[in-house]
């Protein structure tokens, strides 16, 4: 379901591969995705950038047909809840700052947990016909993979609440206008463009790139004043190396 490769020097590629379910993630899929992120983190600085994609569809989110029963079975089997949900949250990069930048290449459906994962990436390249939604409220849930915390900070309060409360689907251009998507490209070319951007990043100083990634990630966790302090501390550290 999850394929990890290195198609270009210093660039890792995670591909979600379950096309018959529009890359919906069951519990094993979440675990495999979490392991892929851990593998990338363990192989820096050889890996300098990661790209995540899903082919013709990015992901339709959690597999509602099996996910709840898989979780229940794992808990009945004695798995600690912290470990189980830790894997799910790690898969979605919830409250996790990856040591390398992550670029998302989005085609087709980007729903639920799929959109939550994209919300944790740094640069987002979307095909023109890609569709985004957090439909959890329609099923009696909330988007708890990080979107409730992150989305209002990323696209503003009113736009985020429209996405979170309606469960409606929005196109790539609207998401670009709101700042959720970096670029909109022709259908079928999102991965190519994402790899081009990844190569640009990989050619830069890995120390400087890692410093920017860390400073921005830490800064967004606190107040603006705290963000300025973190920016200064990490930036100053570059000059004494």
Coordinates of N, CA, C and O in Angstrom, one line a residue, residues 126-240:
X126 N -0.9 21.0 -6.7 CA -2.2 20.3 -7.0 C -2.6 20.4 -8.5 O -2.4 21.4 -9.2
X127 N -3.1 19.3 -9.0 CA -3.6 19.3 -10.4 C -4.9 20.1 -10.4 O -5.6 20.2 -9.4
X128 N -5.2 20.6 -11.6 CA -6.3 21.5 -11.8 C -7.7 20.9 -11.3 O -8.5 21.6 -10.8
X129 N -7.9 19.6 -11.5 CA -9.1 19.0 -11.2 C -9.1 18.3 -9.8 O -10.1 17.6 -9.5
X130 N -8.1 18.5 -9.0 CA -8.0 17.9 -7.7 C -9.2 18.5 -6.8 O -9.5 19.7 -7.0
X131 N -9.7 17.7 -5.9 CA -10.8 18.1 -5.0 C -10.4 17.9 -3.6 O -9.9 16.8 -3.3
X132 N -10.7 18.8 -2.7 CA -10.3 18.8 -1.3 C -11.6 18.8 -0.5 O -12.5 19.6 -0.7
X133 N -11.6 18.1 0.6 CA -12.7 18.1 1.6 C -12.3 17.4 2.9 O -11.5 16.5 2.9
X134 N -12.9 17.9 3.9 CA -12.8 17.3 5.3 C -14.3 16.9 5.6 O -15.0 17.6 6.3
X135 N -14.7 15.7 5.1 CA -16.1 15.3 5.3 C -16.5 14.7 6.6 O -17.6 14.2 6.8
X136 N -15.6 14.7 7.6 CA -15.8 14.0 8.8 C -17.1 14.4 9.5 O -17.8 13.5 10.1
X137 N -17.5 15.7 9.5 CA -18.7 16.1 10.2 C -19.9 15.4 9.6 O -20.9 15.3 10.3
X138 N -19.9 15.0 8.4 CA -21.0 14.3 7.8 C -21.2 12.9 8.3 O -22.3 12.3 8.1
X139 N -20.2 12.4 8.9 CA -20.2 11.0 9.5 C -20.2 11.0 11.0 O -20.0 10.0 11.6
X140 N -20.4 12.2 11.6 CA -20.4 12.3 13.1 C -19.1 12.4 13.7 O -19.0 12.1 15.0
X141 N -18.0 12.7 13.0 CA -16.7 12.8 13.5 C -16.2 14.3 13.3 O -16.9 15.1 12.8
X142 N -15.0 14.5 13.8 CA -14.3 15.7 13.5 C -12.9 15.4 12.9 O -12.4 14.3 13.2
X143 N -12.3 16.3 12.2 CA -11.0 16.1 11.5 C -10.0 16.2 12.6 O -9.5 17.3 12.9
X144 N -9.6 15.1 13.2 CA -8.7 15.1 14.4 C -7.3 14.7 14.1 O -6.5 14.4 15.0
X145 N -6.9 14.8 12.8 CA -5.6 14.5 12.4 C -4.7 15.7 12.3 O -3.6 15.7 11.7
X146 N -5.1 16.8 12.9 CA -4.3 18.0 12.9 C -5.0 19.2 12.3 O -4.6 20.3 12.5
X147 N -6.1 19.0 11.5 CA -6.7 20.1 10.8 C -7.4 21.1 11.6 O -7.4 22.3 11.3
X148 N -8.0 20.6 12.7 CA -8.7 21.6 13.6 C -7.8 22.6 14.1 O -8.1 23.8 14.3
X149 N -6.6 22.1 14.4 CA -5.5 23.0 15.0 C -4.8 23.8 13.9 O -4.6 25.0 14.1
X150 N -4.5 23.2 12.8 CA -3.7 23.8 11.8 C -4.4 24.7 10.8 O -4.0 25.8 10.4
X151 N -5.6 24.2 10.3 CA -6.2 24.9 9.2 C -6.6 26.4 9.4 O -6.3 27.2 8.5
X152 N -7.1 26.8 10.6 CA -7.4 28.2 10.8 C -6.1 29.0 10.8 O -6.2 30.2 10.4
X153 N -5.0 28.5 11.1 CA -3.7 29.2 11.0 C -3.2 29.3 9.6 O -2.4 30.2 9.3
X154 N -3.6 28.3 8.8 CA -3.1 28.3 7.4 C -3.9 29.1 6.4 O -3.4 29.7 5.5
X155 N -5.2 29.0 6.5 CA -6.1 29.7 5.5 C -7.0 30.7 6.1 O -7.8 31.3 5.4
X156 N -6.9 31.0 7.4 CA -7.8 32.0 8.1 C -9.0 31.3 8.7 O -9.4 30.2 8.3
X157 N -9.5 32.0 9.7 CA -10.6 31.4 10.5 C -11.8 31.1 9.7 O -12.4 30.0 9.7
X158 N -12.3 32.1 8.9 CA -13.6 31.9 8.2 C -13.5 30.8 7.2 O -14.4 30.0 7.1
X159 N -12.5 30.8 6.4 CA -12.3 29.8 5.3 C -12.2 28.4 6.0 O -12.8 27.4 5.5
X160 N -11.4 28.3 7.1 CA -11.2 27.0 7.7 C -12.5 26.5 8.3 O -12.8 25.3 8.2
X161 N -13.3 27.4 8.9 CA -14.6 26.9 9.4 C -15.5 26.5 8.3 O -16.3 25.5 8.5
X162 N -15.5 27.1 7.2 CA -16.3 26.7 6.1 C -15.9 25.3 5.6 O -16.8 24.4 5.4
X163 N -14.6 25.0 5.6 CA -14.2 23.6 5.2 C -14.5 22.6 6.3 O -15.1 21.6 6.0
X164 N -14.3 23.0 7.6 CA -14.5 22.0 8.7 C -15.9 21.8 9.0 O -16.3 20.6 9.4
X165 N -16.8 22.8 8.9 CA -18.2 22.6 9.3 C -19.1 22.2 8.2 O -20.2 21.6 8.5
X166 N -18.8 22.4 7.0 CA -19.7 22.0 5.9 C -19.4 20.6 5.3 O -20.3 19.9 4.9
X167 N -18.1 20.2 5.4 CA -17.7 19.0 4.8 C -17.8 19.0 3.3 O -17.6 18.0 2.6
X168 N -18.0 20.2 2.7 CA -18.1 20.3 1.3 C -16.8 20.2 0.6 O -15.7 20.3 1.2
X169 N -16.8 19.9 -0.7 CA -15.6 19.7 -1.5 C -15.3 21.1 -2.2 O -16.1 21.8 -2.7
X170 N -14.0 21.4 -2.3 CA -13.5 22.6 -2.9 C -12.4 22.3 -3.9 O -11.6 21.3 -3.7
X171 N -12.4 23.1 -5.0 CA -11.5 22.8 -6.0 C -10.1 23.3 -5.7 O -9.8 24.1 -4.8
X172 N -9.1 23.0 -6.6 CA -7.7 23.3 -6.4 C -7.5 24.9 -6.5 O -6.8 25.4 -5.7
X173 N -8.2 25.5 -7.4 CA -8.1 27.0 -7.5 C -8.6 27.7 -6.2 O -7.9 28.6 -5.8
X174 N -9.7 27.3 -5.7 CA -10.2 27.9 -4.5 C -9.2 27.6 -3.3 O -8.9 28.6 -2.6
X175 N -8.6 26.4 -3.2 CA -7.7 26.2 -2.2 C -6.4 26.9 -2.4 O -5.7 27.3 -1.4
X176 N -6.0 27.2 -3.6 CA -4.9 28.1 -3.9 C -5.1 29.5 -3.5 O -4.3 30.2 -2.9
X177 N -6.3 30.0 -3.8 CA -6.7 31.3 -3.4 C -6.7 31.5 -1.8 O -6.3 32.5 -1.3
X178 N -7.0 30.5 -1.1 CA -7.0 30.5 0.3 C -5.6 30.3 0.9 O -5.4 30.4 2.1
X179 N -4.7 29.9 0.0 CA -3.3 29.7 0.5 C -3.0 28.3 1.0 O -1.9 28.0 1.5
X180 N -3.9 27.3 0.8 CA -3.7 25.9 1.2 C -2.8 25.2 0.2 O -2.0 24.3 0.5
X181 N -2.9 25.6 -1.1 CA -2.2 25.0 -2.2 C -1.1 26.0 -2.7 O -1.4 27.2 -2.8
X182 N 0.1 25.5 -3.0 CA 1.2 26.4 -3.5 C 1.0 26.7 -4.9 O 1.1 27.9 -5.4
X183 N 0.8 25.7 -5.8 CA 0.6 25.8 -7.2 C -0.5 24.9 -7.7 O -0.7 23.9 -7.2
X184 N -1.1 25.4 -8.8 CA -2.1 24.5 -9.5 C -1.5 24.3 -10.9 O -1.1 25.2 -11.6
X185 N -1.4 23.0 -11.3 CA -0.8 22.6 -12.6 C -1.7 21.8 -13.4 O -2.8 21.4 -12.9
X186 N -1.4 21.5 -14.6 CA -2.2 20.7 -15.5 C -2.4 19.3 -14.9 O -1.5 18.7 -14.2
X187 N -3.6 18.7 -15.1 CA -3.8 17.3 -14.6 C -2.7 16.4 -15.1 O -2.3 16.5 -16.3
X188 N -2.3 15.5 -14.3 CA -1.3 14.5 -14.6 C 0.1 15.0 -14.5 O 1.1 14.2 -14.7
X189 N 0.3 16.3 -14.1 CA 1.7 16.8 -14.0 C 2.1 17.2 -12.6 O 3.2 17.8 -12.4
X190 N 1.3 16.9 -11.6 CA 1.6 17.3 -10.2 C 2.9 16.7 -9.7 O 3.7 17.3 -9.1
X191 N 3.1 15.4 -10.0 CA 4.3 14.7 -9.5 C 5.5 15.3 -10.1 O 6.5 15.5 -9.5
X192 N 5.4 15.4 -11.4 CA 6.6 16.0 -12.1 C 7.0 17.3 -11.6 O 8.2 17.6 -11.3
X193 N 6.0 18.2 -11.4 CA 6.3 19.5 -10.8 C 6.9 19.4 -9.4 O 7.8 20.1 -9.0
X194 N 6.3 18.5 -8.6 CA 6.7 18.4 -7.2 C 8.2 17.9 -7.2 O 9.0 18.3 -6.3
X195 N 8.5 17.0 -8.0 CA 9.9 16.5 -8.1 C 10.9 17.6 -8.5 O 12.0 17.7 -8.1
X196 N 10.4 18.5 -9.4 CA 11.2 19.6 -9.8 C 11.5 20.5 -8.7 O 12.7 21.0 -8.4
X197 N 10.5 20.8 -7.9 CA 10.6 21.7 -6.7 C 11.5 21.0 -5.7 O 12.4 21.6 -5.1
X198 N 11.4 19.7 -5.5 CA 12.2 18.9 -4.6 C 13.6 19.0 -5.0 O 14.5 19.2 -4.1
X199 N 13.9 18.9 -6.3 CA 15.3 19.0 -6.7 C 15.9 20.3 -6.5 O 17.1 20.4 -6.1
X200 N 15.1 21.4 -6.6 CA 15.6 22.7 -6.3 C 16.0 22.8 -4.9 O 17.1 23.4 -4.6
X201 N 15.2 22.3 -4.0 CA 15.5 22.3 -2.6 C 16.7 21.5 -2.3 O 17.6 21.9 -1.5
X202 N 16.8 20.3 -2.9 CA 17.9 19.4 -2.6 C 19.3 20.0 -3.0 O 20.3 19.6 -2.5
X203 N 19.3 20.9 -3.9 CA 20.5 21.5 -4.4 C 21.0 22.6 -3.5 O 22.1 23.1 -3.6
X204 N 20.2 23.0 -2.6 CA 20.6 24.1 -1.6 C 21.3 23.5 -0.5 O 21.4 22.3 -0.3
X205 N 21.9 24.4 0.4 CA 22.6 24.0 1.5 C 21.7 23.2 2.5 O 20.7 23.7 2.9
X206 N 22.0 21.9 2.7 CA 21.2 21.1 3.6 C 21.1 21.7 5.0 O 20.1 21.5 5.7
X207 N 22.2 22.3 5.5 CA 22.1 22.9 6.8 C 21.2 24.0 6.9 O 20.4 24.2 7.8
X208 N 21.2 24.9 5.8 CA 20.3 26.1 5.8 C 18.9 25.6 5.6 O 18.0 26.2 6.3
X209 N 18.6 24.7 4.8 CA 17.3 24.2 4.6 C 16.7 23.6 5.8 O 15.6 23.9 6.2
X210 N 17.5 22.8 6.5 CA 17.1 22.2 7.8 C 16.8 23.3 8.8 O 15.8 23.2 9.6
X211 N 17.6 24.3 8.8 CA 17.4 25.4 9.8 C 16.1 26.1 9.5 O 15.3 26.4 10.5
X212 N 15.8 26.4 8.2 CA 14.5 27.1 7.9 C 13.4 26.2 8.3 O 12.4 26.7 8.9
X213 N 13.4 24.9 8.0 CA 12.4 24.0 8.3 C 12.1 24.0 9.8 O 11.0 24.0 10.2
X214 N 13.2 23.9 10.6 CA 13.0 23.8 12.0 C 12.5 25.1 12.6 O 11.6 25.1 13.4
X215 N 13.0 26.2 12.1 CA 12.6 27.5 12.6 C 11.1 27.8 12.4 O 10.4 28.2 13.3
X216 N 10.7 27.5 11.2 CA 9.3 27.8 10.8 C 8.4 26.8 11.6 O 7.4 27.2 12.2
X217 N 8.8 25.5 11.7 CA 7.9 24.6 12.4 C 7.8 24.9 13.8 O 6.7 24.8 14.4
X218 N 8.9 25.2 14.5 CA 8.8 25.6 15.9 C 8.1 26.9 16.1 O 7.3 27.1 17.0
X219 N 8.4 27.8 15.2 CA 7.7 29.2 15.3 C 6.2 29.1 15.3 O 5.6 29.9 16.0
X220 N 5.7 28.3 14.4 CA 4.2 28.2 14.3 C 3.6 27.6 15.5 O 2.3 27.7 15.6
X221 N 4.3 26.9 16.3 CA 3.7 26.3 17.5 C 3.4 27.3 18.6 O 2.6 27.0 19.5
X222 N 4.0 28.5 18.6 CA 3.8 29.4 19.7 C 3.3 30.8 19.1 O 2.7 30.9 18.1
X223 N 3.5 31.8 19.9 CA 3.1 33.1 19.6 C 4.0 33.7 18.6 O 5.1 33.2 18.3
X224 N 3.7 34.9 18.0 CA 4.5 35.6 17.0 C 5.9 36.0 17.7 O 6.9 35.8 17.1
X225 N 5.8 36.5 19.0 CA 7.0 36.9 19.7 C 7.9 35.7 19.9 O 9.1 35.8 19.7
X226 N 7.3 34.5 20.2 CA 8.1 33.3 20.4 C 8.7 32.9 19.0 O 9.9 32.4 19.0
X227 N 8.0 33.1 18.0 CA 8.5 32.7 16.6 C 9.7 33.6 16.3 O 10.6 33.1 15.7
X228 N 9.6 34.9 16.6 CA 10.7 35.7 16.3 C 12.0 35.3 17.1 O 13.1 35.3 16.6
X229 N 11.8 34.9 18.4 CA 12.9 34.5 19.2 C 13.5 33.2 18.6 O 14.8 33.1 18.5
X230 N 12.7 32.3 18.2 CA 13.2 31.0 17.6 C 13.9 31.3 16.3 O 15.0 30.7 16.0
X231 N 13.3 32.2 15.5 CA 14.0 32.5 14.2 C 15.4 33.1 14.4 O 16.3 32.7 13.8
X232 N 15.5 34.0 15.4 CA 16.8 34.6 15.7 C 17.8 33.6 16.2 O 18.9 33.6 15.8
X233 N 17.3 32.8 17.1 CA 18.3 31.8 17.7 C 18.8 30.8 16.7 O 20.0 30.6 16.6
X234 N 17.9 30.3 15.8 CA 18.4 29.3 14.9 C 19.2 30.0 13.7 O 20.2 29.5 13.3
X235 N 18.7 31.2 13.3 CA 19.5 31.9 12.3 C 20.9 32.3 12.8 O 21.9 32.1 12.0
X236 N 21.0 32.7 14.0 CA 22.3 33.1 14.5 C 23.2 31.9 14.6 O 24.4 32.0 14.4
X237 N 22.6 30.7 14.8 CA 23.4 29.5 14.9 C 24.1 29.1 13.6 O 25.1 28.5 13.6
X238 N 23.5 29.6 12.5 CA 24.1 29.3 11.2 C 25.4 30.0 11.0 O 26.3 29.5 10.3
X239 N 25.6 31.1 11.6 CA 26.8 31.9 11.4 C 27.9 31.5 12.2 O 29.1 32.0 12.1
X240 N 27.7 30.6 13.2 CA 28.8 30.2 14.1 C 29.2 28.8 13.7 O 30.1 28.2 14.4

